mmCIF file of C-alpha atoms in Angstrom:
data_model
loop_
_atom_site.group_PDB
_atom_site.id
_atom_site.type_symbol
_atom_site.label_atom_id
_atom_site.label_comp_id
_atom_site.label_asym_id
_atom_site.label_seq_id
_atom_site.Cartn_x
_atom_site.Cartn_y
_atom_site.Cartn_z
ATOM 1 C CA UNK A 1275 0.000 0.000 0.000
ATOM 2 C CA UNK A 1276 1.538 3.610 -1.066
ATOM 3 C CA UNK A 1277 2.262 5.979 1.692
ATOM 4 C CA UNK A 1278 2.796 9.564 1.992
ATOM 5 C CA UNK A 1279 5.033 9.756 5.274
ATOM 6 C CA UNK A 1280 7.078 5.790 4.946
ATOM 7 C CA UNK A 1281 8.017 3.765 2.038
ATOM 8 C CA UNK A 1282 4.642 1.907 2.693
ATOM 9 C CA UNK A 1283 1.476 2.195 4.695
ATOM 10 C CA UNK A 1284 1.267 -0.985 6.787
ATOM 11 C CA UNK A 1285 -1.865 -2.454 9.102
ATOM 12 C CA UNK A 1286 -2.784 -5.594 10.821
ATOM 13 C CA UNK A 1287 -5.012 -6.943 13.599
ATOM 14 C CA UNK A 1288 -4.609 -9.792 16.292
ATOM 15 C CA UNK A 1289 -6.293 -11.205 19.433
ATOM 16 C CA UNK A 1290 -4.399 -12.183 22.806
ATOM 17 C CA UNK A 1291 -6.109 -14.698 25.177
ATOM 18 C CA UNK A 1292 -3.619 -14.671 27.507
ATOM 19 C CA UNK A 1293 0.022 -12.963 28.825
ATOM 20 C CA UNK A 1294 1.895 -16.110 28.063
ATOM 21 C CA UNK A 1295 1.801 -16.631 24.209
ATOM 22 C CA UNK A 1296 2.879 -13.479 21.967
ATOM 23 C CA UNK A 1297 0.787 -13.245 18.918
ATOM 24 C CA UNK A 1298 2.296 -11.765 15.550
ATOM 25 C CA UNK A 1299 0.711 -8.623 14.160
ATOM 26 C CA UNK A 1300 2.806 -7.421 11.122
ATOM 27 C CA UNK A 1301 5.595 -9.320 9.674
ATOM 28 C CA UNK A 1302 7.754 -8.473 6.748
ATOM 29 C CA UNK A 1303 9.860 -10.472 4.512
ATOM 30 C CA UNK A 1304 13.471 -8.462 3.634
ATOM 31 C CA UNK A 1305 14.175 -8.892 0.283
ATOM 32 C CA UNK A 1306 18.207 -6.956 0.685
ATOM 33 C CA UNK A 1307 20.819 -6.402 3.133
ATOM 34 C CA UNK A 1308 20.032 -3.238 4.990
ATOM 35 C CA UNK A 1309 17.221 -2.114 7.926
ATOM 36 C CA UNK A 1310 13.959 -2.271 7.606
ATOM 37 C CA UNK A 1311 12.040 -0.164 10.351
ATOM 38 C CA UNK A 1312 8.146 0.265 11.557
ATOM 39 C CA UNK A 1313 6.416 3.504 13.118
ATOM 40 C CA UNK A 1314 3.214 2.361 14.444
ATOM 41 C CA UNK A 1315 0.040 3.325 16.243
ATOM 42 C CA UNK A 1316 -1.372 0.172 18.691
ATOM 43 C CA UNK A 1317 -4.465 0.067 20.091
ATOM 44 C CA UNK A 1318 -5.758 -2.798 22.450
ATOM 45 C CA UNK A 1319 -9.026 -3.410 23.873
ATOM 46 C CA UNK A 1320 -10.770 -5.747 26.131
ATOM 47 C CA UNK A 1321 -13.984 -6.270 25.154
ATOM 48 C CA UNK A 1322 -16.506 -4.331 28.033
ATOM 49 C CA UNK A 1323 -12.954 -2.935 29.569
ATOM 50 C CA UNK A 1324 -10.184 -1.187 29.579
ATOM 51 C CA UNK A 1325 -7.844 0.322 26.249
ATOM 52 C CA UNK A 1326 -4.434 1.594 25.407
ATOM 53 C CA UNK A 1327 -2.741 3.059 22.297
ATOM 54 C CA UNK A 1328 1.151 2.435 22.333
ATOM 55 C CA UNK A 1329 2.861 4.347 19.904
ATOM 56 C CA UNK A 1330 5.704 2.132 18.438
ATOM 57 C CA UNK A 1331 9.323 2.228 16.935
ATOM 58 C CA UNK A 1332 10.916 -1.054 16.068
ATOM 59 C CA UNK A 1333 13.838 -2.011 13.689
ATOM 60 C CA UNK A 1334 15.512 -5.438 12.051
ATOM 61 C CA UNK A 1335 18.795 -6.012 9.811
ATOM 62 C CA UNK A 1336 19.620 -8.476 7.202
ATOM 63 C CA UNK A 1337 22.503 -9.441 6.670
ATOM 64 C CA UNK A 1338 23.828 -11.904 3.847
ATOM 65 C CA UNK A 1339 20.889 -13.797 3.786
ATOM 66 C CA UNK A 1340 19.858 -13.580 8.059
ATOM 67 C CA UNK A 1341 17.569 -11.111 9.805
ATOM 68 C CA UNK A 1342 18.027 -9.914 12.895
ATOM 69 C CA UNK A 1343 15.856 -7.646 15.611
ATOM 70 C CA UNK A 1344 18.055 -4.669 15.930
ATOM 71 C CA UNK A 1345 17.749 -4.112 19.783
ATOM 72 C CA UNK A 1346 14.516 -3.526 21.550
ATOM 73 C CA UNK A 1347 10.998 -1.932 20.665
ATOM 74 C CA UNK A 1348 10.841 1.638 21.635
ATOM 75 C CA UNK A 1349 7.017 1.988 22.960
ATOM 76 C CA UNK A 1350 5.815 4.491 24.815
ATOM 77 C CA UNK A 1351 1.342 4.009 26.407
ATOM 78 C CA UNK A 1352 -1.598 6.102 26.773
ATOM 79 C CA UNK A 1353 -4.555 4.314 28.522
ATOM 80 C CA UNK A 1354 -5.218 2.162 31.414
ATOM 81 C CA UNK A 1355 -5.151 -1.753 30.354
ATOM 82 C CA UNK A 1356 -2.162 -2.995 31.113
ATOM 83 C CA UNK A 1357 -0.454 -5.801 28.484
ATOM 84 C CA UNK A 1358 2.377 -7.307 28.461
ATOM 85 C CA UNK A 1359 3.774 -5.118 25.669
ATOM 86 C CA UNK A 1360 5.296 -5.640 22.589
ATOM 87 C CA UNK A 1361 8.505 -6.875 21.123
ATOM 88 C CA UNK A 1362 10.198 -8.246 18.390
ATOM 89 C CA UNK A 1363 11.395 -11.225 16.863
ATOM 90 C CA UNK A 1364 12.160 -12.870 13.642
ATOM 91 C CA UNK A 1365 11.037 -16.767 12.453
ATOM 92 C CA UNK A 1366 11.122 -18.563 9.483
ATOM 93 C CA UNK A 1367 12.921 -15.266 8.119
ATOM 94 C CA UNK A 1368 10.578 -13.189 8.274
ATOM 95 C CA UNK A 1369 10.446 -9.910 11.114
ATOM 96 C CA UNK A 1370 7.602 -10.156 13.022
ATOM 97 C CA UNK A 1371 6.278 -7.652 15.404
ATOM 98 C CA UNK A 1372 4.134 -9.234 18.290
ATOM 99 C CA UNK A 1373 2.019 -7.875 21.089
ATOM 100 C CA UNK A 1374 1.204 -10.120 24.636
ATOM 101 C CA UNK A 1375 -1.709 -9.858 26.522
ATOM 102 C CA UNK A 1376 -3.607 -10.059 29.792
ATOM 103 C CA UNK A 1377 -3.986 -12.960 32.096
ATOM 104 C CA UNK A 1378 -6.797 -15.131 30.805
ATOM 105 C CA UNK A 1379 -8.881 -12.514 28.734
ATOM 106 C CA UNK A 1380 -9.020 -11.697 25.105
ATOM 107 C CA UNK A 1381 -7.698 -8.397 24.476
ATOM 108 C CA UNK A 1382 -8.418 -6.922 20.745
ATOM 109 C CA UNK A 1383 -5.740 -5.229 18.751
ATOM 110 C CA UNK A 1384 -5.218 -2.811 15.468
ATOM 111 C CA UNK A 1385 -1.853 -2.183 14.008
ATOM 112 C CA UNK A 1386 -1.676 0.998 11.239
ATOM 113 C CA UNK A 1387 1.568 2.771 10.516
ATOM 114 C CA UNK A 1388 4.091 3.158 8.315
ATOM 115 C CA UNK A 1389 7.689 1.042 7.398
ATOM 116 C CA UNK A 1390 11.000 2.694 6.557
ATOM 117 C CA UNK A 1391 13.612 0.568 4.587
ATOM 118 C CA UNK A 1392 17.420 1.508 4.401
ATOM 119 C CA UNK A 1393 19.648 -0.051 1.504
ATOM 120 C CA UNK A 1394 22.443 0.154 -0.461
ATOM 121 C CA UNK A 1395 20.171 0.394 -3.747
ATOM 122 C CA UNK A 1396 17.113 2.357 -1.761
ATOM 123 C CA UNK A 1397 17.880 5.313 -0.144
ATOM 124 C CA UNK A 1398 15.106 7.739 -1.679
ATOM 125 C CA UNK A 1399 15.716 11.390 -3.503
ATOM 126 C CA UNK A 1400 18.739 13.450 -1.920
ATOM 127 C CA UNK A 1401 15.576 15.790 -1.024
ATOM 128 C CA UNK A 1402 12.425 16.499 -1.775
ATOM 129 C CA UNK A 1403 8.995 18.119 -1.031
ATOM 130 C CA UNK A 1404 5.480 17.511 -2.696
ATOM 131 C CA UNK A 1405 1.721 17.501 -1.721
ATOM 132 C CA UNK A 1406 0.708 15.646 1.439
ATOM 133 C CA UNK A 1407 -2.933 14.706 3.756
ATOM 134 C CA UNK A 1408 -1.021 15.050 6.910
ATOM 135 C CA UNK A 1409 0.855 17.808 6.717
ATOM 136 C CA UNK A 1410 1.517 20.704 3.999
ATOM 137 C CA UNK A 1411 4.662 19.416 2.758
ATOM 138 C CA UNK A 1412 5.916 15.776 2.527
ATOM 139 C CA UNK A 1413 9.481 16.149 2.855
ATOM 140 C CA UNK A 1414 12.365 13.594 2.339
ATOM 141 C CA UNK A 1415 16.371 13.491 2.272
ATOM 142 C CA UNK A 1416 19.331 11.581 2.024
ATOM 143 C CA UNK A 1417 22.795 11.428 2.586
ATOM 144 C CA UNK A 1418 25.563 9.734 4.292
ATOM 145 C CA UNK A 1419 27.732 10.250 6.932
ATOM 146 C CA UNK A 1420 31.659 8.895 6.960
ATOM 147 C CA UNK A 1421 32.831 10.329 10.999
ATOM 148 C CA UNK A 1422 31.085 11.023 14.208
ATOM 149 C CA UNK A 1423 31.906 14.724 14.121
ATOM 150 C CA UNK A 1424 31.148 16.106 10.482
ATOM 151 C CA UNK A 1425 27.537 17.234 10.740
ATOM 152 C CA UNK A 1426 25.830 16.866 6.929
ATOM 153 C CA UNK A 1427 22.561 18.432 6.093
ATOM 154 C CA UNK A 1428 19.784 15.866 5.281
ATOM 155 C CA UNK A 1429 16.734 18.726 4.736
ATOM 156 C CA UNK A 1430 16.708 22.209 4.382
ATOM 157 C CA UNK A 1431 14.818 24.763 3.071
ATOM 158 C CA UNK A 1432 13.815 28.856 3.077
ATOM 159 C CA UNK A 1433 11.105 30.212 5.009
ATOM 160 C CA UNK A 1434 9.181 32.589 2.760
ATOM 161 C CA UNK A 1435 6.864 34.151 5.208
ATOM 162 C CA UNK A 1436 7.096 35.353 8.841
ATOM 163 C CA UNK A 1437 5.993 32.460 10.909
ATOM 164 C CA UNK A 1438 6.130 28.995 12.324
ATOM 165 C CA UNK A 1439 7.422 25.843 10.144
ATOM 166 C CA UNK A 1440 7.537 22.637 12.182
ATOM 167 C CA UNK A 1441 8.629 18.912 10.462
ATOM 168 C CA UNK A 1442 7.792 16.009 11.407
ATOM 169 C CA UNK A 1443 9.731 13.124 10.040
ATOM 170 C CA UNK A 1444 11.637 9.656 10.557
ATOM 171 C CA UNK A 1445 15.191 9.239 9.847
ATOM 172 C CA UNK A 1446 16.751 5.979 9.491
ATOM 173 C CA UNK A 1447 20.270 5.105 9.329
ATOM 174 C CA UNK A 1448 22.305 1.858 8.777
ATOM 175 C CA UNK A 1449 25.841 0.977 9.039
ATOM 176 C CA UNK A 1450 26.009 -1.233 5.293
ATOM 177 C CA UNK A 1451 26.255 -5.063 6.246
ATOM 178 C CA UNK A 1452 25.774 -4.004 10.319
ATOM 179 C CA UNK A 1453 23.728 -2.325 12.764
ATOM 180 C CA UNK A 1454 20.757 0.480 12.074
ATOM 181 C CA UNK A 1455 18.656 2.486 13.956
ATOM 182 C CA UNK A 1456 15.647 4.652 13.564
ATOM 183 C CA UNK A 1457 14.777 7.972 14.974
ATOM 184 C CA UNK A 1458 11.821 10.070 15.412
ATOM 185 C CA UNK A 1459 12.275 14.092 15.466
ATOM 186 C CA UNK A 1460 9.986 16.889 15.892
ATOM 187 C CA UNK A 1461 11.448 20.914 15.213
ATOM 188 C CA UNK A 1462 10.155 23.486 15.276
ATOM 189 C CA UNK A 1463 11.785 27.294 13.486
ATOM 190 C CA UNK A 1464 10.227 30.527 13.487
ATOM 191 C CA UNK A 1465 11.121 33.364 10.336
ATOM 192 C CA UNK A 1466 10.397 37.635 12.199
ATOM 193 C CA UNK A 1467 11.569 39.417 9.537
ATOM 194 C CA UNK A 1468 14.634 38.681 7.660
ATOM 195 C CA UNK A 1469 15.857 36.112 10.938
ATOM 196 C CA UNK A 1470 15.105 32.524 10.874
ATOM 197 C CA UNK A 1471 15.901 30.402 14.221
ATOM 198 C CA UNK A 1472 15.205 27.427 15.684
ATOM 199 C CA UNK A 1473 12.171 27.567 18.145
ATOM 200 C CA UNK A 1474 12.831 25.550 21.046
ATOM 201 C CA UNK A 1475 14.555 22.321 21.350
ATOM 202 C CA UNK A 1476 14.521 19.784 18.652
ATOM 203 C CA UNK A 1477 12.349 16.519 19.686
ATOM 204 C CA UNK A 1478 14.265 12.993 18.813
ATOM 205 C CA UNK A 1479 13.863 9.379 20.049
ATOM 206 C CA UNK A 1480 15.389 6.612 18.911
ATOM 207 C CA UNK A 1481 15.104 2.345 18.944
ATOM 208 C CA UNK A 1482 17.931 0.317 16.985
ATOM 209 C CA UNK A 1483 21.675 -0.828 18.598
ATOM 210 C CA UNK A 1484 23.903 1.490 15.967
ATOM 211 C CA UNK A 1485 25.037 4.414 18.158
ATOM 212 C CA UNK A 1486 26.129 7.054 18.919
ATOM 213 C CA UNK A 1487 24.329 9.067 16.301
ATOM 214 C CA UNK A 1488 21.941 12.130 16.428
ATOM 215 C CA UNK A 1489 20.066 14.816 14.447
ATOM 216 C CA UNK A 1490 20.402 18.270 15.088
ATOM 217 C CA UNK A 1491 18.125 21.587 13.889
ATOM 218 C CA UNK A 1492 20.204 24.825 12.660
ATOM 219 C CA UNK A 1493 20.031 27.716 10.636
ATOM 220 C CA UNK A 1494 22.552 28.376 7.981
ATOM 221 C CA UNK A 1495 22.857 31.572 5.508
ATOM 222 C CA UNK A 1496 18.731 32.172 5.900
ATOM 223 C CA UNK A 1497 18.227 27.936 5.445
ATOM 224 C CA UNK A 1498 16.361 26.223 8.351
ATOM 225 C CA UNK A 1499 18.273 22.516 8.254
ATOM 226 C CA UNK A 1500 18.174 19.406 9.568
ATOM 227 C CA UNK A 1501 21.560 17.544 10.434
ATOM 228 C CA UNK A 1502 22.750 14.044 11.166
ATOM 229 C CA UNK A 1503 26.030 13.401 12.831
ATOM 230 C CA UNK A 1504 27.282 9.926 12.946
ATOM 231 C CA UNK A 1505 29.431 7.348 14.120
ATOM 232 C CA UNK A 1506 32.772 6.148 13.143
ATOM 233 C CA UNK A 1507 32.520 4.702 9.528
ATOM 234 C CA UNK A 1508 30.349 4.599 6.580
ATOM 235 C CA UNK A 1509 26.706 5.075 7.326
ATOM 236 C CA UNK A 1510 24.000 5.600 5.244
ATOM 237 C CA UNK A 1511 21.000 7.893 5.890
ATOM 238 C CA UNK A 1512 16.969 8.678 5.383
ATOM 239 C CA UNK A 1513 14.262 10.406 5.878
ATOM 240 C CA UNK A 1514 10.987 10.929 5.337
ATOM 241 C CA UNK A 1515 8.098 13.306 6.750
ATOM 242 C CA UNK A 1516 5.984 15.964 6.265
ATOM 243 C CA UNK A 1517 6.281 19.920 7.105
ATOM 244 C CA UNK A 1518 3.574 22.138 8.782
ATOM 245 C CA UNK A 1519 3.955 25.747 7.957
ATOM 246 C CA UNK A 1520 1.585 28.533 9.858
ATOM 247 C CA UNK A 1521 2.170 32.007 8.640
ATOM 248 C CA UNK A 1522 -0.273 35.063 8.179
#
């Protein structure tokens, strides 16, 4: 399924009848070596009870021909049932996300988000902005990174207006034939008059083992950027997202 803010728009659905037993709700099959990564929104319910949404990062390598979870689920919950959570594994090949239960009661659950995939021969447009649904602008960037203190522009672009442009995007990186990760970043800049600055402090989490890495928000001859700074070696870089412009 085509997606505005991932490579593809992804769903599934599952029921848990116990907190024993995880139960798969989205696999994929990698078809390269690289990372392949999921942003997700999960909601559980037990029927006549309680609900929670758990909003979901979670990424896998392959590797000459094996796959791999690459570390632990990031999740973060909103409501009051309390699961077991979610995690990751891989079987038969494939990458499977799964979600555990309660003790003893069926608990109901929706999947819908969006997967990212890193490698060496898809790494999307250098960068990029077009229509979007969610936000104004979809936005998307690559580049790569060959230290872990050059800092190399991934998206930029010139305020026109006086006002507030925010972005909203997931960046993936992966070390070719090694480790990945994924992050999720929220900035915010603000253009009074011929100045352009950051707004407050850029939002990024992250899930994946490759580290240390990071993404930074400047301002550069007029240019609000984004920046990745990496690690030690060859890494390649992503992303994709949308930007959310409010002027007068």
């Amino acid at each position: 399924m085509a997606s505005e803010f991932g490579d593809f728009g992804i769903e599934g659905s599952a029921t848990t009848l116990d907190d024993v037993n995880p139960v798969p709700i989205y696999e994929l099959t990698p078809q390269q070596d690289g990372i392949y990564t999921v942003v997700c929104t999960l909601l559980a319910h037990q029927p006549g009870g309680a609900t929670v949404q758990y909003y979901v990062q979670a990424v896998w390598r392959s590797s000459g021909g094996g796959v791999a979870a690459d570390g632990a689920p990031l999740s973060s919950a909103v409501g009051v049932l309390a699961p077991v959570g979610v995690s990751t594994d891989v079987s038969d090949g494939k990458a499977r996300l799964l979600v555990t239960g309660v003790p003893s009661q069926p608990v109901l659950w929706r999947l819908k988000g969006h997967r990212f995939d890193v490698t060496a021969g898809n790494r999307g447009a250098v960068s990029g902005t077009g229509a979007a649904e969610l936000g104004d602008t979809t936005i998307s960037g690559s580049c790569a990174t060959n230290d872990a203190t050059t800092q190399v522009p991934i998206y930029s672009f010139s305020p026109e207006k006086d006002g507030l442009y925010t972005a909203q995007a997931i960046l993936a990186v992966w070390e070719p034939g090694g480790r990945g990760a994924q992050y999720y970043v929220e900035n915010n800049w603000v253009k009074i008059g011929d100045t352009v600055s950051v707004d407050g402090t850029i939002y990024a989490d992250s899930a994946g083992t490759l580290g240390p890495t990071g993404v930074i928000a400047d301002v550069s001859g007029g240019a609000a950027r984004l920046l990745v700074q990496g690690a030690p070696g060859h890494l390649l870089w992503r992303m994709k997202g949308v930007r959310l412009d409010l002027t007068a």
